[in-house]
Coordinates of C-alpha atoms in Angstrom, one line a residue:
Chain A
M6 CA -22.4 -37.0 -14.0
K7 CA -24.3 -37.1 -10.7
I8 CA -23.6 -33.9 -9.1
G9 CA -24.6 -33.2 -5.6
W10 CA -25.3 -29.5 -4.4
I11 CA -25.9 -28.2 -1.0
G12 CA -26.5 -24.5 -0.9
T13 CA -28.9 -22.7 -3.4
G14 CA -28.5 -18.9 -2.2
I15 CA -27.9 -16.3 -4.6
M16 CA -24.5 -17.7 -5.4
G17 CA -25.1 -21.3 -5.4
L18 CA -28.3 -21.2 -7.4
S19 CA -26.5 -19.6 -10.3
M20 CA -23.3 -21.7 -10.0
S21 CA -25.5 -25.2 -9.8
G22 CA -27.7 -23.7 -12.5
H23 CA -24.6 -23.7 -15.1
I24 CA -23.7 -27.3 -14.0
Q25 CA -27.4 -28.3 -14.8
A26 CA -27.6 -26.4 -17.9
N27 CA -24.5 -28.6 -19.1
G28 CA -26.4 -31.8 -18.8
H29 CA -25.4 -33.1 -15.4
E30 CA -28.0 -34.7 -13.2
L31 CA -28.3 -32.6 -9.9
F32 CA -29.1 -33.9 -6.4
V33 CA -30.0 -30.7 -4.5
F34 CA -30.3 -30.0 -0.7
N35 CA -30.9 -26.5 0.9
R36 CA -32.2 -25.3 4.4
T37 CA -35.1 -23.8 2.8
K38 CA -36.4 -25.9 -0.2
N39 CA -38.0 -22.9 -1.7
S40 CA -34.9 -21.3 -3.1
A41 CA -34.1 -24.5 -4.8
E42 CA -37.3 -24.4 -6.9
P43 CA -35.8 -23.1 -10.1
L44 CA -33.6 -26.1 -10.3
L45 CA -36.2 -28.7 -9.5
A46 CA -38.3 -27.2 -12.0
K47 CA -35.8 -28.2 -14.5
G48 CA -35.5 -31.9 -13.2
A49 CA -33.0 -31.7 -10.4
C50 CA -33.8 -34.4 -7.6
W51 CA -34.6 -33.1 -4.3
C52 CA -32.9 -34.7 -1.3
D53 CA -34.1 -34.5 2.3
S54 CA -30.5 -34.1 4.0
P55 CA -26.7 -33.6 3.2
A56 CA -26.5 -37.3 4.0
D57 CA -29.1 -38.0 1.3
V58 CA -27.2 -36.0 -1.2
A59 CA -24.0 -37.7 -0.4
A60 CA -25.5 -41.1 -0.9
R61 CA -26.7 -40.1 -4.4
S62 CA -24.1 -38.1 -6.0
E63 CA -20.6 -38.8 -7.3
V64 CA -19.2 -35.2 -6.9
L65 CA -20.6 -33.0 -4.3
F66 CA -20.5 -29.1 -3.9
T67 CA -21.3 -27.3 -1.1
I68 CA -21.8 -23.4 -0.6
V69 CA -23.5 -22.1 2.4
G70 CA -23.3 -19.1 4.7
L71 CA -21.0 -19.5 7.9
P72 CA -18.2 -22.0 8.8
E73 CA -20.6 -23.3 11.5
D74 CA -22.9 -24.3 8.7
V75 CA -20.3 -26.1 6.7
E76 CA -19.2 -27.9 9.7
D77 CA -22.9 -29.0 10.5
I78 CA -23.3 -30.2 6.6
Y79 CA -20.2 -32.1 6.8
F80 CA -19.9 -33.4 10.4
G81 CA -23.4 -33.2 11.8
E82 CA -26.3 -35.7 12.3
N83 CA -27.4 -36.6 8.7
G84 CA -24.2 -34.8 7.3
I85 CA -22.2 -35.8 4.4
F86 CA -19.8 -37.7 6.5
S87 CA -22.6 -39.7 8.3
V88 CA -23.2 -42.2 5.3
E89 CA -21.3 -44.5 2.9
G90 CA -22.6 -43.5 -0.5
D91 CA -21.4 -42.9 -4.0
C92 CA -19.8 -39.7 -3.4
R93 CA -16.1 -39.8 -4.3
I94 CA -15.3 -36.1 -4.2
V95 CA -16.6 -33.2 -1.9
V96 CA -15.8 -29.5 -2.6
D97 CA -16.6 -26.9 -0.5
M98 CA -16.8 -23.5 -2.0
T99 CA -18.1 -21.6 0.9
T100 CA -15.5 -19.0 2.0
S101 CA -15.0 -20.6 5.2
R102 CA -12.1 -21.3 7.9
P103 CA -8.8 -22.8 6.4
S104 CA -8.7 -25.1 9.5
L105 CA -12.1 -26.4 8.7
A106 CA -11.0 -27.2 5.2
K107 CA -8.1 -29.2 6.7
M108 CA -10.4 -30.9 9.1
I109 CA -12.7 -31.8 6.1
S110 CA -10.0 -33.0 4.0
R111 CA -8.4 -35.3 6.9
K112 CA -11.9 -36.7 7.8
A113 CA -12.7 -37.4 4.0
E114 CA -9.4 -39.2 3.5
D115 CA -10.2 -41.5 6.5
K116 CA -13.6 -42.3 4.5
G117 CA -11.6 -42.9 1.4
I118 CA -13.1 -39.9 -0.5
D119 CA -11.3 -36.6 -1.7
S120 CA -11.9 -33.2 -1.0
L121 CA -11.1 -29.7 -2.3
D122 CA -11.8 -26.2 -1.0
A123 CA -12.6 -23.9 -3.5
P124 CA -14.0 -20.6 -2.4
V125 CA -14.8 -17.9 -5.1
S126 CA -14.8 -14.2 -5.8
G127 CA -16.6 -12.3 -8.2
G128 CA -20.0 -12.0 -6.4
D129 CA -23.5 -12.7 -7.7
V130 CA -22.7 -10.9 -11.0
G131 CA -19.8 -13.6 -11.7
A132 CA -21.8 -16.3 -10.4
K133 CA -24.6 -15.5 -13.0
A134 CA -22.2 -15.0 -15.9
G135 CA -20.1 -17.9 -15.0
T136 CA -17.2 -15.6 -14.6
L137 CA -16.0 -16.5 -11.1
A138 CA -12.5 -16.6 -9.9
I139 CA -12.2 -20.0 -8.2
M140 CA -9.1 -20.6 -5.6
V141 CA -8.5 -24.2 -5.1
G142 CA -6.8 -26.1 -2.2
G143 CA -6.3 -29.9 -2.0
R144 CA -4.6 -32.5 -4.2
R145 CA -3.6 -31.4 -7.6
N146 CA -4.9 -34.5 -9.4
I147 CA -8.2 -34.2 -7.8
F148 CA -8.2 -30.4 -8.9
H149 CA -7.8 -31.5 -12.5
K150 CA -10.5 -34.0 -12.2
V151 CA -12.9 -31.5 -10.9
L152 CA -11.6 -28.6 -13.4
P153 CA -14.2 -29.3 -16.1
L154 CA -17.0 -28.6 -13.5
F155 CA -15.2 -25.5 -12.2
Q156 CA -15.0 -24.3 -15.8
L157 CA -18.7 -24.3 -16.2
M158 CA -18.9 -21.7 -13.2
G159 CA -15.7 -19.8 -13.5
Q160 CA -13.2 -18.0 -15.8
D161 CA -10.1 -18.0 -13.6
I162 CA -9.5 -21.0 -11.8
S163 CA -6.3 -21.5 -10.0
F164 CA -4.8 -24.4 -7.9
M165 CA -3.2 -22.8 -4.8
G166 CA -1.6 -25.8 -2.9
G167 CA -2.7 -28.2 -0.3
P168 CA -6.1 -28.5 1.9
G169 CA -6.9 -25.0 3.1
A170 CA -4.9 -23.2 0.4
G171 CA -7.9 -22.1 -1.4
Q172 CA -9.4 -20.5 1.7
N173 CA -6.1 -18.8 2.5
T174 CA -6.1 -17.3 -1.0
K175 CA -9.5 -16.0 -0.5
M176 CA -8.3 -14.4 2.7
C177 CA -5.6 -12.6 0.9
N178 CA -8.3 -11.4 -1.4
Q179 CA -10.4 -10.0 1.6
I180 CA -7.4 -8.7 3.5
L181 CA -6.6 -6.6 0.3
V182 CA -10.3 -5.4 -0.1
A183 CA -10.3 -4.3 3.6
G184 CA -7.2 -1.9 3.1
T185 CA -8.4 -0.7 -0.3
M186 CA -11.9 0.0 1.3
I187 CA -10.6 2.1 4.1
G188 CA -8.4 4.1 1.4
V189 CA -11.5 4.6 -0.7
C190 CA -14.0 5.8 2.2
E191 CA -11.4 8.1 4.0
S192 CA -10.4 9.5 0.5
L193 CA -14.1 10.3 -0.3
L194 CA -14.5 11.6 3.1
Y195 CA -11.7 14.1 3.1
A196 CA -13.0 15.1 -0.5
S197 CA -16.4 15.8 0.7
K198 CA -15.2 17.7 4.0
L199 CA -13.0 19.8 2.1
G200 CA -15.7 20.7 -0.4
L201 CA -14.3 18.9 -3.7
D202 CA -16.5 17.3 -6.2
Q203 CA -16.1 13.9 -5.4
D204 CA -16.8 12.5 -8.7
A205 CA -14.1 14.8 -10.2
V206 CA -12.0 13.4 -7.7
I207 CA -12.7 9.7 -8.6
R208 CA -12.2 10.5 -12.2
I209 CA -8.7 11.9 -11.9
I210 CA -7.3 9.6 -9.0
G211 CA -9.0 6.5 -10.2
K212 CA -6.8 6.2 -13.3
G213 CA -3.2 6.3 -11.8
A214 CA -1.1 4.6 -9.0
A215 CA -4.1 5.2 -6.7
G216 CA -6.6 3.3 -8.9
S217 CA -8.5 0.3 -7.8
W218 CA -11.5 -1.5 -8.7
S219 CA -13.1 -0.2 -5.6
I220 CA -12.6 3.3 -6.1
N221 CA -13.8 3.1 -9.7
N222 CA -16.9 0.8 -9.0
L223 CA -17.8 1.5 -5.4
G224 CA -16.7 5.0 -5.2
P225 CA -19.4 6.4 -7.5
R226 CA -22.1 4.7 -5.6
I227 CA -20.9 6.2 -2.5
V228 CA -21.0 9.6 -3.9
K229 CA -24.8 8.7 -4.8
G230 CA -25.6 7.6 -1.3
D231 CA -26.2 4.2 -2.9
Y232 CA -25.5 1.4 -0.4
E233 CA -27.3 -1.4 -2.1
P234 CA -25.2 -4.5 -1.7
G235 CA -22.8 -6.0 -4.2
F236 CA -21.1 -7.9 -1.2
I237 CA -22.9 -7.3 2.2
V238 CA -21.3 -6.1 5.4
N239 CA -22.1 -9.2 7.4
H240 CA -20.4 -11.5 5.1
F241 CA -17.4 -9.2 5.0
I242 CA -17.2 -9.1 8.7
K243 CA -17.2 -13.0 8.7
D244 CA -14.4 -13.2 6.3
M245 CA -12.2 -10.7 8.0
R246 CA -12.8 -12.6 11.2
I247 CA -11.9 -15.8 9.8
A248 CA -8.6 -14.1 8.5
L249 CA -7.8 -12.4 11.9
E250 CA -8.3 -15.8 13.8
E251 CA -6.2 -17.8 11.1
A252 CA -3.7 -15.2 11.5
T253 CA -3.9 -15.2 15.4
E254 CA -3.3 -18.9 15.2
V255 CA -0.1 -18.8 13.1
G256 CA 1.0 -15.6 15.2
L257 CA 0.7 -13.0 12.6
S258 CA -0.4 -9.3 13.6
L259 CA -2.2 -7.5 11.0
P260 CA -2.9 -4.2 12.3
G261 CA -4.5 -2.7 9.1
L262 CA -7.0 -5.5 8.9
G263 CA -7.7 -5.4 12.6
L264 CA -8.6 -1.8 12.5
V265 CA -11.0 -2.1 9.4
C266 CA -12.6 -5.0 11.0
Q267 CA -13.5 -3.1 14.2
L268 CA -14.9 -0.2 11.8
Y269 CA -17.1 -2.7 10.1
L270 CA -18.3 -3.8 13.3
A271 CA -19.4 -0.1 13.7
V272 CA -21.1 -0.3 10.5
K273 CA -23.0 -3.4 11.6
A274 CA -23.8 -1.8 15.1
Q275 CA -25.4 1.2 13.1
G276 CA -27.8 -1.1 11.4
H277 CA -26.2 -1.4 8.0
G278 CA -25.2 -5.1 8.2
C279 CA -27.3 -6.0 5.3
S280 CA -25.8 -2.8 3.3
G281 CA -22.9 -3.2 0.6
T282 CA -19.4 -3.0 1.9
Q283 CA -19.2 0.6 0.7
A284 CA -21.3 1.5 3.7
L285 CA -18.1 1.8 5.6
F286 CA -18.3 5.2 4.4
I287 CA -21.5 5.7 6.8
A288 CA -19.6 4.5 9.9
L289 CA -16.6 7.0 9.2
E290 CA -19.3 9.8 8.6
S291 CA -20.8 9.2 12.0
L292 CA -17.5 8.8 13.7
N293 CA -17.1 12.3 12.4
G294 CA -20.2 13.5 13.7
G295 CA -22.7 12.4 11.0
R296 CA -23.6 13.3 7.5
L297 CA -21.0 15.8 6.2
Chain B
M17 CA 6.8 32.5 -24.0
K18 CA 9.2 33.3 -21.1
I19 CA 8.8 30.3 -18.6
G20 CA 10.3 30.4 -15.1
W21 CA 11.3 27.1 -13.5
I22 CA 12.3 26.6 -10.0
G23 CA 12.9 23.1 -9.0
T24 CA 15.0 20.6 -11.3
G25 CA 14.8 17.4 -9.3
I26 CA 13.8 14.2 -11.0
M27 CA 10.3 15.5 -11.7
G28 CA 10.9 19.1 -12.5
L29 CA 13.7 18.3 -14.8
S30 CA 11.5 16.1 -17.1
M31 CA 8.7 18.4 -16.9
S32 CA 10.4 21.7 -17.7
G33 CA 12.3 19.7 -20.6
H34 CA 8.9 19.5 -22.2
I35 CA 8.2 23.2 -21.9
Q36 CA 11.8 23.8 -23.4
A37 CA 11.5 21.3 -26.2
N38 CA 8.2 22.9 -27.2
G39 CA 10.2 26.2 -27.9
H40 CA 9.7 28.2 -24.8
E41 CA 12.2 30.3 -23.2
L42 CA 13.3 28.9 -19.9
F43 CA 14.6 30.9 -17.0
V44 CA 15.8 28.3 -14.3
F45 CA 16.8 28.4 -10.6
N46 CA 17.6 25.3 -8.3
R47 CA 19.1 24.8 -5.0
T48 CA 22.1 22.9 -6.7
K49 CA 22.8 24.4 -10.1
N50 CA 24.4 21.0 -11.0
S51 CA 21.0 19.3 -11.7
A52 CA 19.8 22.0 -14.1
E53 CA 22.7 21.4 -16.5
P54 CA 20.5 19.4 -19.0
L55 CA 18.5 22.5 -19.4
L56 CA 21.4 25.0 -19.4
A57 CA 23.2 22.9 -22.0
K58 CA 20.0 23.3 -24.3
G59 CA 20.0 27.1 -23.8
A60 CA 18.0 27.7 -20.6
C61 CA 19.0 30.8 -18.7
W62 CA 20.2 30.3 -15.2
C63 CA 19.0 32.7 -12.6
D64 CA 20.8 33.3 -9.3
S65 CA 17.5 33.3 -6.9
P66 CA 13.8 32.7 -7.1
A67 CA 13.4 36.6 -7.3
D68 CA 15.6 36.6 -10.2
V69 CA 13.4 34.2 -12.0
A70 CA 10.3 36.0 -11.1
A71 CA 11.8 39.4 -12.4
R72 CA 12.5 37.8 -15.8
S73 CA 9.7 35.3 -16.7
E74 CA 5.8 35.7 -17.4
V75 CA 4.7 32.2 -16.1
L76 CA 6.5 30.9 -13.2
F77 CA 6.5 27.0 -12.3
T78 CA 7.8 25.7 -9.0
I79 CA 8.1 22.1 -7.9
V80 CA 10.5 21.5 -5.0
G81 CA 10.6 19.1 -1.9
L82 CA 8.8 20.3 1.1
P83 CA 6.2 22.9 1.8
E84 CA 8.9 24.7 3.8
D85 CA 11.0 25.0 0.7
V86 CA 7.7 26.3 -1.2
E87 CA 7.4 28.7 1.8
D88 CA 10.9 30.0 1.3
I89 CA 10.9 30.2 -2.4
Y90 CA 7.8 32.5 -2.5
F91 CA 8.0 34.4 0.9
G92 CA 11.7 34.2 1.7
E93 CA 14.4 36.6 1.2
N94 CA 15.0 36.8 -2.6
G95 CA 11.7 34.9 -2.8
I96 CA 9.3 35.3 -5.7
F97 CA 7.1 37.6 -3.8
S98 CA 10.3 40.0 -2.8
V99 CA 10.4 41.6 -6.3
E100 CA 8.2 43.7 -9.0
G101 CA 8.9 41.9 -12.3
D102 CA 7.4 40.5 -15.3
C103 CA 5.7 37.5 -13.8
R104 CA 1.9 37.3 -14.2
I105 CA 1.1 33.9 -13.1
V106 CA 2.7 31.5 -10.5
V107 CA 2.1 27.6 -10.4
D108 CA 3.2 25.6 -7.6
M109 CA 3.3 21.9 -8.6
T110 CA 4.9 20.8 -5.4
T111 CA 2.7 18.5 -3.3
S112 CA 2.3 20.8 -0.7
R113 CA -0.1 22.1 2.1
P114 CA -3.4 23.3 0.7
S115 CA -3.4 25.9 3.3
L116 CA 0.1 27.1 1.9
A117 CA -1.6 27.2 -1.5
K118 CA -4.2 29.6 -0.2
M119 CA -1.6 31.7 1.4
I120 CA 0.3 32.1 -1.9
S121 CA -3.0 32.9 -3.6
R122 CA -3.8 35.6 -1.4
K123 CA -0.3 37.2 -1.5
A124 CA -0.4 37.0 -5.3
E125 CA -3.6 38.5 -5.4
D126 CA -2.2 41.5 -3.4
K127 CA 0.5 42.0 -5.8
G128 CA -1.8 41.8 -8.7
I129 CA -0.8 38.5 -10.2
D130 CA -2.4 35.2 -10.4
S131 CA -1.8 31.7 -8.9
L132 CA -2.5 28.1 -9.3
D133 CA -1.7 25.1 -7.3
A134 CA -1.0 22.1 -9.4
P135 CA 0.4 19.0 -7.8
V136 CA 0.8 16.0 -10.1
S137 CA 0.8 12.2 -9.7
G138 CA 2.4 9.7 -12.2
G139 CA 5.9 9.6 -10.7
D140 CA 9.2 9.9 -12.7
V141 CA 7.9 7.8 -15.3
G142 CA 5.0 10.0 -16.1
A143 CA 7.0 13.1 -15.8
K144 CA 9.3 11.7 -18.5
A145 CA 6.5 10.5 -20.9
G146 CA 4.6 13.7 -20.3
T147 CA 1.6 11.7 -18.9
L148 CA 1.2 13.1 -15.6
A149 CA -2.2 13.7 -13.9
I150 CA -2.4 17.2 -12.9
M151 CA -5.0 18.4 -10.4
V152 CA -5.4 22.3 -10.3
G153 CA -6.9 24.7 -8.0
G154 CA -7.3 28.5 -8.6
R155 CA -9.2 30.5 -10.8
R156 CA -10.8 28.9 -13.7
N157 CA -9.9 31.5 -16.3
I158 CA -6.2 31.2 -15.2
F159 CA -6.4 27.4 -15.5
H160 CA -7.4 27.8 -19.0
K161 CA -4.6 30.4 -19.6
V162 CA -2.1 27.7 -18.3
L163 CA -3.8 24.6 -19.8
P164 CA -1.5 24.6 -23.0
L165 CA 1.7 24.4 -20.9
F166 CA 0.0 21.8 -18.5
Q167 CA -0.8 19.9 -21.8
L168 CA 2.9 19.7 -22.5
M169 CA 3.6 17.9 -19.4
G170 CA 0.5 15.8 -18.4
Q171 CA -2.4 13.9 -20.1
D172 CA -4.9 14.0 -17.4
I173 CA -5.5 17.5 -16.2
S174 CA -8.4 18.7 -14.1
F175 CA -9.7 21.9 -12.8
M176 CA -10.7 21.2 -9.1
G177 CA -12.0 24.3 -7.7
G178 CA -10.5 27.4 -5.8
P179 CA -7.1 27.9 -4.3
G180 CA -5.9 24.8 -2.6
A181 CA -8.3 22.4 -4.4
G182 CA -5.4 21.0 -6.5
Q183 CA -3.5 20.1 -3.2
N184 CA -6.4 18.6 -1.5
T185 CA -7.1 16.4 -4.5
K186 CA -3.6 15.2 -4.4
M187 CA -4.3 14.5 -0.7
C188 CA -7.3 12.4 -1.5
N189 CA -5.0 10.3 -3.8
Q190 CA -2.4 9.8 -1.1
I191 CA -5.2 8.8 1.3
L192 CA -6.4 6.4 -1.1
V193 CA -2.9 5.0 -1.9
A194 CA -2.2 4.8 2.0
G195 CA -5.2 2.4 2.5
T196 CA -4.6 0.4 -0.6
M197 CA -0.8 -0.1 0.3
I198 CA -1.7 -1.5 3.8
G199 CA -4.0 -4.0 2.1
V200 CA -1.5 -5.0 -0.5
C201 CA 1.4 -5.6 2.2
E202 CA -0.8 -7.5 4.9
S203 CA -2.4 -9.5 2.1
L204 CA 1.2 -10.7 0.8
L205 CA 2.4 -11.1 4.5
Y206 CA -0.5 -13.5 5.1
A207 CA 0.2 -15.3 2.0
S208 CA 3.9 -15.7 2.8
K209 CA 3.2 -16.8 6.4
L210 CA 0.6 -19.4 5.3
G211 CA 2.9 -20.7 2.9
L212 CA 1.1 -19.6 -0.5
D213 CA 2.8 -18.9 -3.7
Q214 CA 2.7 -14.9 -3.7
D215 CA 2.9 -14.5 -7.4
A216 CA 0.1 -17.0 -7.8
V217 CA -2.0 -15.3 -5.1
I218 CA -1.4 -11.9 -6.9
R219 CA -2.3 -13.2 -10.2
I220 CA -5.8 -14.4 -9.2
I221 CA -6.7 -11.7 -6.5
G222 CA -5.2 -8.9 -8.7
K223 CA -7.9 -9.1 -11.4
G224 CA -11.1 -8.9 -9.6
A225 CA -13.0 -6.7 -7.0
A226 CA -9.6 -6.8 -4.7
G227 CA -7.4 -5.4 -7.9
S228 CA -5.6 -2.3 -7.8
W229 CA -2.6 -0.7 -9.5
S230 CA -0.7 -1.2 -6.3
I231 CA -1.1 -4.9 -6.0
N232 CA -0.5 -5.5 -9.7
N233 CA 2.5 -3.1 -10.0
L234 CA 4.2 -3.1 -6.6
G235 CA 3.1 -6.5 -5.3
P236 CA 5.4 -8.5 -7.6
R237 CA 8.0 -6.0 -6.5
I238 CA 7.6 -7.0 -3.0
V239 CA 7.7 -10.7 -3.8
K240 CA 11.1 -10.3 -5.5
G241 CA 12.4 -8.3 -2.5
D242 CA 12.7 -5.3 -4.8
Y243 CA 12.3 -2.1 -2.8
E244 CA 13.8 0.3 -5.2
P245 CA 11.8 3.4 -5.2
G246 CA 9.0 4.5 -7.6
F247 CA 7.8 6.9 -5.0
I248 CA 10.1 7.1 -1.9
V249 CA 8.8 6.6 1.8
N250 CA 9.9 9.9 3.2
H251 CA 8.0 11.8 0.6
F252 CA 5.1 9.6 1.3
I253 CA 5.3 10.3 4.9
K254 CA 5.3 14.2 4.1
D255 CA 2.2 13.9 2.1
M256 CA 0.3 11.8 4.7
R257 CA 1.5 14.2 7.4
I258 CA 0.1 17.0 5.4
A259 CA -3.4 15.3 4.8
L260 CA -3.6 14.4 8.5
E261 CA -2.6 18.0 9.5
E262 CA -5.3 19.4 7.1
A263 CA -8.0 16.9 8.1
T264 CA -7.1 17.9 11.8
E265 CA -7.6 21.5 11.0
V266 CA -11.0 20.9 9.6
G267 CA -11.9 18.6 12.5
L268 CA -11.8 15.3 10.4
S269 CA -10.8 11.8 12.0
L270 CA -9.0 9.6 9.5
P271 CA -8.2 6.3 11.7
G272 CA -6.9 4.4 8.7
L273 CA -4.6 7.1 7.4
G274 CA -3.3 7.7 10.8
L275 CA -2.4 4.1 11.4
V276 CA -0.8 3.7 8.1
C277 CA 1.3 7.0 8.5
Q278 CA 2.4 5.6 12.0
L279 CA 3.4 2.4 10.3
Y280 CA 5.4 4.3 7.6
L281 CA 7.2 6.2 10.4
A282 CA 8.5 2.8 11.4
V283 CA 9.7 2.0 8.1
K284 CA 11.6 5.2 8.0
A285 CA 12.9 4.4 11.7
Q286 CA 14.1 1.1 10.3
G287 CA 16.3 3.0 7.8
H288 CA 14.2 2.7 4.8
G289 CA 13.2 6.3 4.2
C290 CA 14.7 6.2 0.7
S291 CA 13.1 2.9 -0.3
G292 CA 9.8 2.7 -2.3
T293 CA 6.6 2.9 -0.7
Q294 CA 6.3 -1.1 -1.1
A295 CA 8.8 -1.2 1.7
L296 CA 5.8 -1.0 4.2
F297 CA 6.0 -4.8 3.8
I298 CA 9.5 -4.8 5.7
A299 CA 8.0 -2.9 8.5
L300 CA 5.2 -5.3 8.9
E301 CA 7.5 -8.2 8.6
S302 CA 9.7 -6.9 11.5
L303 CA 6.5 -6.1 13.5
N304 CA 6.1 -10.0 13.0
G305 CA 9.6 -10.9 14.1
G306 CA 11.5 -10.2 11.0
R307 CA 11.8 -11.9 7.8
L308 CA 9.0 -14.4 7.2

């Protein structure tokens, strides 16, 4: 099948690589051509604009940075919607605004094409291994059409409801992560301040009712002072802001998420925007007068 | 061995039952004699006061409700420290103030006996099954003396450091739970408000980097409107207050824990003090104008 792919960052490159490896013909665009080279070297066709991709592919995937980038790629000059081409289905896999997913869905419908929003979780590791979780919003019959392609990229693939439901599910994921991370960081901060062996603390509290992926995977990194990113602070802030804006729009107060987002803005202000999300620990340390 | 046991609530009854079932002679006191009946029926000796227990047992365990109760049992009139008896080691398994654990340790030392603080996690289910996690503070050689008895009650038993270290580790556990719970409840609140199938959301976000014991075990109960307690709100508030007081004493600011504790006070104010900790969802719902 002729597959369009826009966005060849860390995630997109691995994901489109699985599609390509399965024998599909790839039509690729990215802001910087350089990062698409591994795909081009294996025979993918370079396109000069999103419109060019849309003109030449049947199913088109996008995964870029910010909702603003998504908007530009779909609605901008030389955007996906600026041409009448072969494209029948567009799938945005960026973590983006649920309201933007609905806008894309409406505009696509006007043009007689179908759309899905399908953000992922699982990070670069999951993208590489093809084990992502994929949360999909849109029309169910379109979901089933695209499912064989999703299955090349992910393991745990769920249809969640109409347009925007994929994005909203990803927001649920990020809200959950936000709460868990403040728990992880404050718990280890307390352990440190009270002179406990933090690794021993993680070992005993990580197994029971307090246990989480975060305490067991990011906790030990915090103890080692390892702030290398699995998922970077700036992206997490973007996601929390989307969730807070969406919640505000429907009149929903989320005090925990509000606090955690503010603390992550402090992490960024302290120069750790490109560190991993576990760097929340640093901001809480400095809130308490610096390294404990 | 002659084992003293003070506190035969849900936790204490199961825990002491394991000790008794292993052939040890039990000397029991509880505020209400009634709840000790299952032990007495199997041959445990009833004692009329904590002092009486201390006079007749070699190793004495306590697990009661509040730090005030612990203080009374150890330091009060007819308390453990009011007599010279056979007791060589006292072990407080109540989740209580780290500073009180240190006070008990000092007083015990004055009297030539040894002490451990050894709070548990794992709830009534873990107590019944003998699979509790036990976090122990005190002297290491005393820990090793008591270990065979701990092993009758728990599975995951760790020596954490000097007097109070067991209590402080339990505080780490509760701080971690607090953060995770606000994440769980706000995530499911967002899902509900945005019209998602909450069970489907739990299934997909519960497995990856957002996953935790809480979302996978308490999440489904919230969806069903099941607020039956595993662990009750009033006890959790007690624990969070201890953590906040201890943190205040050492000059540590924990903004996440502070917020969550305030929200749980709202849960209690709304009449749900004896519900399970998942009732935080109800307070967040009413904060948002009632049932969504």
